[in-house]
Coordinates of C-alpha atoms in Angstrom, one line a residue:
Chain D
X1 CA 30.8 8.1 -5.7
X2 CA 31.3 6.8 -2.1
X3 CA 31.3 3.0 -2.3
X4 CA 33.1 2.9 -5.4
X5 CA 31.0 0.8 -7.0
X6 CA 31.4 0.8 -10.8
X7 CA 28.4 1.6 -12.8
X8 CA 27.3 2.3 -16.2
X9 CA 24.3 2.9 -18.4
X10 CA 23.1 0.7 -21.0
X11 CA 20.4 1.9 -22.3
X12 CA 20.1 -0.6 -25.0
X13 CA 16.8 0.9 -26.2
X14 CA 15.3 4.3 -25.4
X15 CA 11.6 4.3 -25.0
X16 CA 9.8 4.8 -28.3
X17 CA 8.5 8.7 -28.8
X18 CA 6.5 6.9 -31.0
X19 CA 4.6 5.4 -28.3
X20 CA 2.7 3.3 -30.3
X21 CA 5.6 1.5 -32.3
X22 CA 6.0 -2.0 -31.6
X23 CA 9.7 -3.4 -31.4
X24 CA 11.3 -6.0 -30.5
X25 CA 14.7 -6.3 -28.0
X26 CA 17.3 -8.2 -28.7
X27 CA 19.3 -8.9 -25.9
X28 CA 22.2 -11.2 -25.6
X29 CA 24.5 -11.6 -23.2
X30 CA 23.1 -7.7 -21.9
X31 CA 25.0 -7.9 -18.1
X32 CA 28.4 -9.4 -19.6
X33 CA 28.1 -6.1 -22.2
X34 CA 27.3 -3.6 -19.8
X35 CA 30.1 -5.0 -17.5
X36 CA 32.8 -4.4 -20.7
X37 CA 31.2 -0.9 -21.1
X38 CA 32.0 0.2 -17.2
X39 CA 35.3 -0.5 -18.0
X40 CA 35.4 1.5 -20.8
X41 CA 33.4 4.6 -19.0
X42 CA 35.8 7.2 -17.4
X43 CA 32.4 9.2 -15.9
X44 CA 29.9 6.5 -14.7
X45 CA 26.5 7.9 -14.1
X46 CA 25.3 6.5 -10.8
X47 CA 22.4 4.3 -12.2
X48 CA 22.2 1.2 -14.6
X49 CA 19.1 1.1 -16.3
X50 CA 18.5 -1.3 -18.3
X51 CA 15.8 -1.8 -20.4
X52 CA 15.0 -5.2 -21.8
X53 CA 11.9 -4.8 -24.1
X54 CA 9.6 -2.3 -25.1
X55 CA 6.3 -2.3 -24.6
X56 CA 3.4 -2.2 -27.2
X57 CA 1.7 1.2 -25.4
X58 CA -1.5 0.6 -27.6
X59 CA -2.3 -2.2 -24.4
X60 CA -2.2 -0.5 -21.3
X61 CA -5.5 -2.2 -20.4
X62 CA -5.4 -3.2 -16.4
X63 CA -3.7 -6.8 -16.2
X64 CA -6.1 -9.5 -15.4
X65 CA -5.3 -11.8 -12.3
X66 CA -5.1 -15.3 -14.1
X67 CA -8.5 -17.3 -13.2
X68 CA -7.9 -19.7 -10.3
X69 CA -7.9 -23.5 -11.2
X70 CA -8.7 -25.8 -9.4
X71 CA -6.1 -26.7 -6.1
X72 CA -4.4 -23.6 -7.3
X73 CA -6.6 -21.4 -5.5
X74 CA -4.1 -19.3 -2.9
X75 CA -0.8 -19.3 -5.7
X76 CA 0.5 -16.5 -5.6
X77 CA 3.3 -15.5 -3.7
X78 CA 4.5 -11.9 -3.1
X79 CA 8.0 -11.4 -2.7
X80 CA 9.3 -11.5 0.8
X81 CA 8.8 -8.2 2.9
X82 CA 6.4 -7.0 0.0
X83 CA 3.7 -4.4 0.6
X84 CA 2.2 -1.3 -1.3
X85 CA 3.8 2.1 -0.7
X86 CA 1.4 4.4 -2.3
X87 CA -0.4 4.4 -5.5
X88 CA 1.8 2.6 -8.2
X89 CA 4.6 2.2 -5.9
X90 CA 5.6 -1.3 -3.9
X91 CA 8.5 -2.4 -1.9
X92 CA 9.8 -6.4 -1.3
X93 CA 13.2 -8.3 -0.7
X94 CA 14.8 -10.0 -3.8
X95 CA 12.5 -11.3 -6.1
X96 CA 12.9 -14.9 -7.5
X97 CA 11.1 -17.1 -10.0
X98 CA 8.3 -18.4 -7.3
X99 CA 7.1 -14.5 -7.4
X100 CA 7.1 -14.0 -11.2
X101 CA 3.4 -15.2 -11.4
X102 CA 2.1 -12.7 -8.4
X103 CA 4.8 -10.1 -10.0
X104 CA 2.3 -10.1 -13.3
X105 CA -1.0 -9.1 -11.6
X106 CA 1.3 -5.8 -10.1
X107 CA 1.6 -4.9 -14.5
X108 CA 4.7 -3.3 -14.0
X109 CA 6.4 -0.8 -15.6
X110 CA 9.7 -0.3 -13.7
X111 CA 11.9 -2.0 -11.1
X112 CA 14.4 0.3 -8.9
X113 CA 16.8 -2.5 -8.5
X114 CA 19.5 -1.4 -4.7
X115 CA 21.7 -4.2 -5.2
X116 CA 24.9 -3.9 -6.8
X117 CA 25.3 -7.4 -8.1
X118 CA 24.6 -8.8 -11.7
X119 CA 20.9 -8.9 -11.7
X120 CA 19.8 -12.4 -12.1
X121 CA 19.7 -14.7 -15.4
X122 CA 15.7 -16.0 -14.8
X123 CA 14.9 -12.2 -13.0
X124 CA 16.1 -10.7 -16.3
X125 CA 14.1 -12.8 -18.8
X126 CA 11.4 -12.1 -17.3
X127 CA 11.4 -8.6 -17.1
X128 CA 12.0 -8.8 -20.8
X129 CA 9.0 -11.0 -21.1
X130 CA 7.0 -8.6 -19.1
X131 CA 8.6 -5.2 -20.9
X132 CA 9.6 -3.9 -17.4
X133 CA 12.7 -1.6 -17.2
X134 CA 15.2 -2.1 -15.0
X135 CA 17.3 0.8 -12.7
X136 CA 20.0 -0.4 -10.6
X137 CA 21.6 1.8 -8.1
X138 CA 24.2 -0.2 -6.5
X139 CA 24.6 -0.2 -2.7
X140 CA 26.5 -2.2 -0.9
X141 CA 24.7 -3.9 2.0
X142 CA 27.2 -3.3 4.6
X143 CA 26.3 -4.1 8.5
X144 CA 26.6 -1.8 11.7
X145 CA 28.4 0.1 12.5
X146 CA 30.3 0.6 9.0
X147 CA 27.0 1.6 7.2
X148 CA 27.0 4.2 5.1
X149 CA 24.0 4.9 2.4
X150 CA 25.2 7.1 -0.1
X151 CA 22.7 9.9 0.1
X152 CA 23.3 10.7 -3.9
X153 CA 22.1 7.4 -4.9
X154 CA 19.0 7.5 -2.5
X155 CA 18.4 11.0 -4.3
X156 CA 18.5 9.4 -7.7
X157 CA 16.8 6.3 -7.1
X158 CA 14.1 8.7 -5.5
X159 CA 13.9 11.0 -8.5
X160 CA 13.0 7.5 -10.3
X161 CA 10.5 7.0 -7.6
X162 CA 8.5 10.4 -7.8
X163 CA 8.5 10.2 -11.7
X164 CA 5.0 8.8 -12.5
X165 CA 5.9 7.7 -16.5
X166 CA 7.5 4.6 -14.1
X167 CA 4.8 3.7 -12.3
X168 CA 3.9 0.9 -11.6
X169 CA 7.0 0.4 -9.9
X170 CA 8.6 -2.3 -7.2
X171 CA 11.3 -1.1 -5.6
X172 CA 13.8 -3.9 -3.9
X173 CA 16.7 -4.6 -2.2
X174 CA 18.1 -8.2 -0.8
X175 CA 15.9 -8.3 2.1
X176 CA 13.3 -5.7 1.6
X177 CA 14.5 -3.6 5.5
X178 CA 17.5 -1.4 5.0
X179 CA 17.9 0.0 1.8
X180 CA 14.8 -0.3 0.8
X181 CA 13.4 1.1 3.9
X182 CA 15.6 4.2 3.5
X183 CA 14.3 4.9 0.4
X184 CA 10.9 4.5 1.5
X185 CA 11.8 6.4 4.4
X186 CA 13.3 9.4 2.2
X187 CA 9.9 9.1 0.1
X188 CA 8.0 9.6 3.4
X189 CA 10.1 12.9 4.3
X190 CA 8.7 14.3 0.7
X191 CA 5.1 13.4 2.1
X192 CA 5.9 15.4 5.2
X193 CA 5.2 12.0 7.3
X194 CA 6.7 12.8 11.0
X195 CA 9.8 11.3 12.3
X196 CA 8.4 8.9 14.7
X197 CA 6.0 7.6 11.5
X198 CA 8.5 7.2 9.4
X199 CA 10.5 4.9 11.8
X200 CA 7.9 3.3 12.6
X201 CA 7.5 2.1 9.3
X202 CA 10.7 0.9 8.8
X203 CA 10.6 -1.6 12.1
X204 CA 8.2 -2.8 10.6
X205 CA 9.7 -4.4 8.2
X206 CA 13.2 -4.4 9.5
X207 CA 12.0 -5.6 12.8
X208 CA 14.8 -6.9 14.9
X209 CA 17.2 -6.1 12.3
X210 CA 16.5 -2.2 12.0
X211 CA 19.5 0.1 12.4
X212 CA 19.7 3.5 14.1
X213 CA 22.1 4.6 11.6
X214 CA 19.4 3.8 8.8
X215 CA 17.3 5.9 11.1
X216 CA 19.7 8.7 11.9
X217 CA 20.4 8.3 7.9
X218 CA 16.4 8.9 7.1
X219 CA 16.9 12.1 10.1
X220 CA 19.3 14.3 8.4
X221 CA 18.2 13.5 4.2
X222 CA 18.1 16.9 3.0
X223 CA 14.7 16.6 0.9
X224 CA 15.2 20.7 -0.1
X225 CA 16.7 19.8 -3.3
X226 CA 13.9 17.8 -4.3
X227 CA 11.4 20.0 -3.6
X228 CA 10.9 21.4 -6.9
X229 CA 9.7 17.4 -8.4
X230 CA 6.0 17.6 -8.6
X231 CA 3.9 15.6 -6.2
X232 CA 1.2 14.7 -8.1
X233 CA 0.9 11.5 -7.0
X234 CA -0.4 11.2 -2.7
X235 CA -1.5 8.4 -1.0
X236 CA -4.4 7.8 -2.7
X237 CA -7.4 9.7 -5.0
X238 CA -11.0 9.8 -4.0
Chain J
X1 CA -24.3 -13.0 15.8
X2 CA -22.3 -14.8 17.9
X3 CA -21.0 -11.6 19.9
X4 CA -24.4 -10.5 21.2
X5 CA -23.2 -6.9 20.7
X6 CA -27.0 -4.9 19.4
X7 CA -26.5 -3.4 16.1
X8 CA -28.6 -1.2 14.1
X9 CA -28.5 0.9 10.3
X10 CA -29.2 3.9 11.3
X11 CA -28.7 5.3 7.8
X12 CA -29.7 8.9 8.0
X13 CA -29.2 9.7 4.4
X14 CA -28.5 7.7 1.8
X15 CA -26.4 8.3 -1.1
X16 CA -28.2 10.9 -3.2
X17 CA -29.0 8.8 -6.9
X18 CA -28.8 12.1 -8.4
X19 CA -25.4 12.6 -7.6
X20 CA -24.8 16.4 -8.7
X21 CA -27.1 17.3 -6.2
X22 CA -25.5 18.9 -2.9
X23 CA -27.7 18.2 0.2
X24 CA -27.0 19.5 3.7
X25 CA -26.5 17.0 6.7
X26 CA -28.6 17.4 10.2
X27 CA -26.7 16.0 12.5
X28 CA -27.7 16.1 16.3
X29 CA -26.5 13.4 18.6
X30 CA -26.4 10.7 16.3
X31 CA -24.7 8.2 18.5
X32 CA -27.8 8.4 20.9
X33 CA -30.3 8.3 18.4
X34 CA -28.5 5.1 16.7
X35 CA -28.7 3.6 20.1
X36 CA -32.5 4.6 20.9
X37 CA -33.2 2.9 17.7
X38 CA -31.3 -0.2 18.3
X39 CA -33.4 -0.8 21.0
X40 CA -36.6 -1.3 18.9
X41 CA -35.1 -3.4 16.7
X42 CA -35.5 -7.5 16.8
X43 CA -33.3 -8.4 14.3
X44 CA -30.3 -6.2 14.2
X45 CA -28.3 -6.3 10.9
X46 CA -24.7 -7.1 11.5
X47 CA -23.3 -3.6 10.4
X48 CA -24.2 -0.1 11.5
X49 CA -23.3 2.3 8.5
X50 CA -24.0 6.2 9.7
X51 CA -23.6 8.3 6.6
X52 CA -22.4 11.8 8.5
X53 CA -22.6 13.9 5.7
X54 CA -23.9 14.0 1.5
X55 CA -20.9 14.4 -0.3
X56 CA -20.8 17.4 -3.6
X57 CA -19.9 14.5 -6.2
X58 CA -19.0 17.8 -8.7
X59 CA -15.8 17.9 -7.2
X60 CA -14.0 14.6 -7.6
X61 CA -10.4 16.1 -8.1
X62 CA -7.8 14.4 -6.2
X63 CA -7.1 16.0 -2.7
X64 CA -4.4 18.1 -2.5
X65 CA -1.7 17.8 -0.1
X66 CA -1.4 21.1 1.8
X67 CA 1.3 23.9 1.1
X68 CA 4.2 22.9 4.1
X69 CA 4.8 26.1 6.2
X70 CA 8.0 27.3 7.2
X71 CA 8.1 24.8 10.6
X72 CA 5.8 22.5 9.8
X73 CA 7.6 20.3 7.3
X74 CA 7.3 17.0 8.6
X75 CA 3.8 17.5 10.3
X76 CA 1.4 14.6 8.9
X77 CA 1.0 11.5 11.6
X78 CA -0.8 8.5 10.0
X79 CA -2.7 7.0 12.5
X80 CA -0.7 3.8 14.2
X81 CA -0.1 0.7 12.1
X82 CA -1.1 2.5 8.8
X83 CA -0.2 0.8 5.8
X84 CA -1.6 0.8 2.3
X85 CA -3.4 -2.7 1.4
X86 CA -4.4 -2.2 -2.1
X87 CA -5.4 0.4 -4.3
X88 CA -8.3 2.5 -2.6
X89 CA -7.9 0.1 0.5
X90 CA -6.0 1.8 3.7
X91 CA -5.4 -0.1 7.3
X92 CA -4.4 1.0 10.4
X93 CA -5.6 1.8 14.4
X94 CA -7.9 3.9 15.6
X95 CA -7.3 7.7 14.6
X96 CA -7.5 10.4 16.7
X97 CA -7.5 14.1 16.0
X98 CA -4.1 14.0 15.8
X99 CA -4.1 12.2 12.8
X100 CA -6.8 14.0 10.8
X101 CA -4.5 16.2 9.0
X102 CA -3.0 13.4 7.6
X103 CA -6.6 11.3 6.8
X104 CA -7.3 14.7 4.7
X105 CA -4.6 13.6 2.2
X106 CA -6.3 10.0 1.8
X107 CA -9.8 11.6 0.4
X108 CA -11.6 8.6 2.1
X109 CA -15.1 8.1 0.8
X110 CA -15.6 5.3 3.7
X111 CA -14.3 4.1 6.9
X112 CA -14.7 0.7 8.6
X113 CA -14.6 0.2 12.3
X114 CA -14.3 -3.1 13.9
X115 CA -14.6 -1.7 17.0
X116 CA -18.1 -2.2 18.6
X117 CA -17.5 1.1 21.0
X118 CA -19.6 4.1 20.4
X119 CA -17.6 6.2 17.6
X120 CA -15.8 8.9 19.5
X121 CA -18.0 12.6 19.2
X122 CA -14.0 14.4 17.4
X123 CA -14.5 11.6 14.7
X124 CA -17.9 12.0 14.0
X125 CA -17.1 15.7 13.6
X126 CA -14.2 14.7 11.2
X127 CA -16.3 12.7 9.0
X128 CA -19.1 14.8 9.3
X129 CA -16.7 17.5 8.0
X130 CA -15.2 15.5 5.3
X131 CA -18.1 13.4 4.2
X132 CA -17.1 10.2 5.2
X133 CA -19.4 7.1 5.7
X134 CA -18.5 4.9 8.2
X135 CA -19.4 1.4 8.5
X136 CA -19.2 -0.1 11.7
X137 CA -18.8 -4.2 12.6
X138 CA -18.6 -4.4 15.8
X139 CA -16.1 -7.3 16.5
X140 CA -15.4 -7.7 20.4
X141 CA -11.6 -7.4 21.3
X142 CA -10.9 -10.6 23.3
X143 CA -7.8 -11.8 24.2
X144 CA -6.3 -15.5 23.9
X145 CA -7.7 -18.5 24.1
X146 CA -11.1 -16.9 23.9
X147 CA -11.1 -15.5 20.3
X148 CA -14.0 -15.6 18.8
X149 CA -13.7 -13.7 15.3
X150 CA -17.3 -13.8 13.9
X151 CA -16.9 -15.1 10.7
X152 CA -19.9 -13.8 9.4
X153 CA -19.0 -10.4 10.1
X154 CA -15.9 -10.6 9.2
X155 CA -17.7 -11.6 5.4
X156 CA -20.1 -8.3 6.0
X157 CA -16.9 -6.3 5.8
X158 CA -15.1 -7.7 3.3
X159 CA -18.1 -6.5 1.1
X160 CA -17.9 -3.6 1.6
X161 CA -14.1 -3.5 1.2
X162 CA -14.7 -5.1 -2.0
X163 CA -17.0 -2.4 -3.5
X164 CA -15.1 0.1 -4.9
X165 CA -18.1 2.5 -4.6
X166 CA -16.8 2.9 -1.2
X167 CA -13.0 4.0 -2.1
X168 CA -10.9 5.2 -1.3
X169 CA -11.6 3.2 2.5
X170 CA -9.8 2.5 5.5
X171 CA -9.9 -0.1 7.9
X172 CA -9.4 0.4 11.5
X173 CA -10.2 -1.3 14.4
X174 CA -8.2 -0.6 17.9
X175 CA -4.4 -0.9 17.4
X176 CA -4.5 -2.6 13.5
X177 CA -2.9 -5.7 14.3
X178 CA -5.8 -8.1 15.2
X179 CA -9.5 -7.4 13.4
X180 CA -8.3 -5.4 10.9
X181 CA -5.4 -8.4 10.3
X182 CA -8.2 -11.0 10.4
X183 CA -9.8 -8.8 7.5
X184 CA -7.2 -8.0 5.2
X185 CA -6.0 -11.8 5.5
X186 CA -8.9 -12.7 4.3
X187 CA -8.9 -10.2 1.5
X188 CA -5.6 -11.5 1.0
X189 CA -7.3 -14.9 0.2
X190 CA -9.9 -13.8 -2.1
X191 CA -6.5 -12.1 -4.0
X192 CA -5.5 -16.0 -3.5
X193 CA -2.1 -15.0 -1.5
X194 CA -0.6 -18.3 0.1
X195 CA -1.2 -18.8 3.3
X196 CA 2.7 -17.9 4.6
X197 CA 2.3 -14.9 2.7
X198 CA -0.8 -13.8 4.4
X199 CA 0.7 -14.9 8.0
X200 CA 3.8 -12.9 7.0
X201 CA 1.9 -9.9 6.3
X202 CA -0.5 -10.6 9.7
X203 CA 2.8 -11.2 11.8
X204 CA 4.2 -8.0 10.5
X205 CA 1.4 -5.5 12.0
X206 CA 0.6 -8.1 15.3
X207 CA 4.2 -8.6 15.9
X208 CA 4.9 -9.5 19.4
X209 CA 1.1 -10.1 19.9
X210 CA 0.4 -12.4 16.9
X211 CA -2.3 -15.0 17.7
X212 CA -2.5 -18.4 16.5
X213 CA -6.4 -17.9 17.1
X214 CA -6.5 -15.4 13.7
X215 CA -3.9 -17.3 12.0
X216 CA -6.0 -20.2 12.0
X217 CA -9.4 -18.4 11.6
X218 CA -8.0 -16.3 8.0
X219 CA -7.0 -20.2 7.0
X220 CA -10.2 -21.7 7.3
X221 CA -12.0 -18.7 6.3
X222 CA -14.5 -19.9 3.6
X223 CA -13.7 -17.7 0.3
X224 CA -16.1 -19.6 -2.1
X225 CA -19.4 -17.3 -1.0
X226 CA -17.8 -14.2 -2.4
X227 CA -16.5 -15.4 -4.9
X228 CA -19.0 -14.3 -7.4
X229 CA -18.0 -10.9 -6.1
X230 CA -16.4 -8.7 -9.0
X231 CA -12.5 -8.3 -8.2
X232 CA -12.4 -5.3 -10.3
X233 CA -9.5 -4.4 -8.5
X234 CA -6.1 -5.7 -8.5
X235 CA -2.9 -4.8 -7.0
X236 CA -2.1 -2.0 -9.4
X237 CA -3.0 -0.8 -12.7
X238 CA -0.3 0.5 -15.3

């Protein structure tokens, strides 16, 4: 692994194959134990997940937006940088405890976590209130012109991406531009989106911090090896 | 109307109620007959919707991305400023033909102009070819200080981007940073976004050319008309 980041895998609960068994997570303490496991791992698979509750799959109903009360009427707040990336997939900076509430009308099922830094105390309570599972591919957020995105973890974290069984899902990095936009970026490649498209995305949300080695990184992604995933999701479905 | 810009229904065909049934469009110079026409009419309504073609509703399955050819791997060019806004709900600039390859993927059922400009003849065709309706609000492109976003217009539109009988939609205007930002903020509201969040987003697509004129205009937009409007839709479903 190229930035020598140490990960692990604690997956303290697989998802049920009885998919409509109810249980109930216990989690104590769950970063502190998956930090004593890495130590422990000789072979540490490149992504974290974590999953902190599991969801009662006899309510999949649509979630509702909560009714507006009165002087509450324009809430919610979307997680810096956020926006929609195709059906059942978003992007954002960091989210913190002011986004929980707009988080909740997104129902979703997985976050694709780029940070490698303990996932937050309030972030991780409520993704166990909300049964969302957690994949953390750790990158480190260097700055030009020592950048380097490790293009296994992109390919991984992607793989997460294109599987639909963890859809909704928000992906986020600190600030919602670099890492997150390479991923995006990689995603776009798979949807055949041209070059200048694809960069053009990015600046968007990068803006006047966007980087040419992100770009050049987005360029030479090899996307052959993932040709075989199926694409059954596009932009959208009439 | 507060733009003084005629506009006319010219709404050739409407949507078949027996909606297995496959009807052929006519369509001769439909530009200059919706402009004969809007010359008999005293009061205009505020949209123009020309439905270019009857669409076979027996075949609803998702449009497939097409096979990449040796060459032609990154090929697909969203139109400038694209972005996804919500589930079924598309923004961007004006397409051009260069960008209908990529409009394919999107199965629109609908497309809104803001653009008061004749529709150009190559889009017609496109639309025509892919049954498309297109709505069109025509919404003068001023420059600062002498903005004058028709608020009532602007409520027309939102209508029709709220009736998911018309997705999957996209809205356009010229470049995607002004109108169509004007529109979606004020989606934004009815999805009661805070108002930073909304400028955020606005600021993202106007960039260099955000206007405090729209700013201001999405803030004291009036929501409480529409609000008896179903918001069936949400940000995603799981």
């Amino acid at each position: 692994m190229r930035d020598g980041t140490p990960r692990i895998e604690v997956q303290l609960m697989r998802m049920a194959h009885q998919r409509h068994q109810f249980e109930i997570a216990i989690l104590s303490n769950l970063y502190q134990l998956s930090k004593t496991t890495a130590n422990d791992e000789q072979e540490a698979p490149m992504c974290r997940t974590i999953e902190v509750a599991v969801v009662d799959y006899r309510d999949l109903s649509p979630p509702e937006v909560p009714a507006p009360v009165p002087g509450d009427e324009l809430s919610l707040i979307p997680p810096l940088n956020f926006a929609m990336v195709d059906n059942g997939i978003f992007r954002s900076g960091f989210p913190d405890s002011a986004n929980f509430a707009f988080l909740q009308t997104l129902g979703l099922r997985s976050i694709i976590c780029l940070c490698p830094e303990p996932y937050p105390q309030a972030n991780m309570e409520f993704l166990k209130a909300e049964g969302i599972r957690l994949f953390q591919f750790g990158i480190e957020g260097y700055k030009e012109p020592f950048v380097n995105i490790p293009e296994d973890t992109i390919r991984e974290a992607l793989k997460v991406v294109l599987d639909v069984k963890n859809h909704p899902v928000l992906i986020h990095c600190k600030r919602g531009k670099h890492r997150t936009g390479c991923l995006v970026g990689c995603l776009r490649k798979l949807q055949r989106w041209c070059l200048s498209s694809i960069f053009d995305e990015y600046q968007r949300f990068a803006a006047a911090k966007a980087r040419v080695s992100d770009q050049r990184f987005m360029e030479l992604f090899d996307i052959f090896s993932l040709k075989h995933l199926p694409m059954s999701f596009s932009c959208s479905r009439r």
